[in-house]
Amino acid sequence: MTSPTINRTDLINLVITSLRDVLEQSGRPLPATIEENTLLFGKGALLDSLALVTMVVDLEQRLEEEHGLTLTLADDRAMSQRNSPFRSVGALVDYLEQLIHEEQSRD
């Protein structure tokens, strides 16, 4: 069975929507713009560790519900990378693309 496809623009929009929801739910201010270079986690970023976990869970749920993709975003592999896939919107989208490609290659 082939997994559904999702393009980069859709992934960017999904990450941004999830980020906005997490920021709103936690009462944090929304930045004027959110782009691929927007920092998610780390020094000067929008999210603390709890908000990041909330966003990861939200993204996993959205990917499954909206696109039929069952992915685990926060695992040993993600945490052991030299450059965190959670440092920015673009880095997270890159990581999502990689995971989706690997998932589709298994099908």
Tab-separated table of C-alpha atoms in Angstrom, residues 3-83:
chain	number	residue	atom	x	y	z
A	3	SER	CA	1.214	6.209	1.661
A	4	PRO	CA	-0.501	9.442	0.683
A	5	THR	CA	1.753	12.172	-0.630
A	6	ILE	CA	2.073	15.580	0.958
A	7	ASN	CA	4.141	18.383	-0.539
A	8	ARG	CA	6.507	20.793	1.187
A	9	THR	CA	4.049	23.696	1.089
A	10	ASP	CA	1.427	21.553	2.823
A	11	LEU	CA	3.977	20.539	5.467
A	12	ILE	CA	5.021	24.147	6.069
A	13	ASN	CA	1.378	25.153	6.474
A	14	LEU	CA	0.758	22.216	8.809
A	15	VAL	CA	3.726	23.127	11.028
A	16	ILE	CA	2.764	26.816	11.086
A	17	THR	CA	-0.862	26.006	11.944
A	18	SER	CA	0.237	23.712	14.748
A	19	LEU	CA	2.699	26.312	16.033
A	20	ARG	CA	0.050	29.043	16.033
A	21	ASP	CA	-2.381	26.779	17.904
A	22	VAL	CA	0.201	25.893	20.561
A	23	LEU	CA	1.179	29.543	21.025
A	24	GLU	CA	-2.465	30.608	21.331
A	25	GLN	CA	-3.310	27.800	23.773
A	26	SER	CA	-0.373	28.696	25.989
A	27	GLY	CA	-1.155	32.417	25.926
A	28	ARG	CA	2.115	33.303	24.223
A	29	PRO	CA	2.275	36.172	21.757
A	30	LEU	CA	2.104	35.304	18.079
A	31	PRO	CA	4.909	36.708	15.943
A	32	ALA	CA	3.882	38.975	13.059
A	33	THR	CA	5.156	36.401	10.578
A	34	ILE	CA	6.114	32.751	10.794
A	35	GLU	CA	8.456	31.503	8.087
A	36	GLU	CA	10.823	28.593	7.504
A	37	ASN	CA	13.601	30.354	9.420
A	38	THR	CA	11.399	31.003	12.471
A	39	LEU	CA	13.097	29.466	15.515
A	40	LEU	CA	10.988	26.894	17.332
A	41	PHE	CA	13.234	25.665	20.129
A	42	GLY	CA	16.461	26.838	21.693
A	43	LYS	CA	17.859	30.222	22.636
A	44	GLY	CA	15.596	33.042	21.456
A	45	ALA	CA	12.972	30.622	20.107
A	46	LEU	CA	9.192	30.638	20.447
A	47	LEU	CA	8.712	27.394	22.393
A	48	ASP	CA	9.866	26.005	25.704
A	49	SER	CA	10.186	22.247	26.187
A	50	LEU	CA	6.565	21.701	27.247
A	51	ALA	CA	5.206	23.702	24.314
A	52	LEU	CA	7.508	21.787	21.948
A	53	VAL	CA	6.185	18.445	23.219
A	54	THR	CA	2.628	19.726	22.788
A	55	MET	CA	3.393	20.772	19.226
A	56	VAL	CA	5.039	17.434	18.363
A	57	VAL	CA	1.986	15.513	19.611
A	58	ASP	CA	-0.319	17.871	17.718
A	59	LEU	CA	1.666	17.416	14.500
A	60	GLU	CA	1.672	13.624	14.818
A	61	GLN	CA	-2.115	13.668	15.282
A	62	ARG	CA	-2.705	16.044	12.363
A	63	LEU	CA	-0.491	14.006	10.044
A	64	GLU	CA	-2.430	10.864	10.877
A	65	GLU	CA	-5.907	12.409	10.806
A	66	GLU	CA	-5.460	14.635	7.753
A	67	HIS	CA	-2.960	12.650	5.683
A	68	GLY	CA	-3.055	9.057	6.932
A	69	LEU	CA	0.611	9.222	7.984
A	70	THR	CA	1.663	7.600	11.246
A	71	LEU	CA	5.039	9.046	12.204
A	72	THR	CA	6.982	9.331	15.444
A	73	LEU	CA	8.711	12.696	15.444
A	74	ALA	CA	10.447	12.688	18.824
A	75	ASP	CA	12.554	9.566	19.124
A	76	ASP	CA	16.193	8.702	19.822
A	77	ARG	CA	17.097	9.442	16.223
A	78	ALA	CA	15.647	12.957	16.330
A	79	MET	CA	17.207	13.718	19.696
A	80	SER	CA	20.666	12.473	18.725
A	81	GLN	CA	21.049	14.523	15.543
A	82	ARG	CA	23.829	17.086	15.520
A	83	ASN	CA	21.390	19.753	14.317
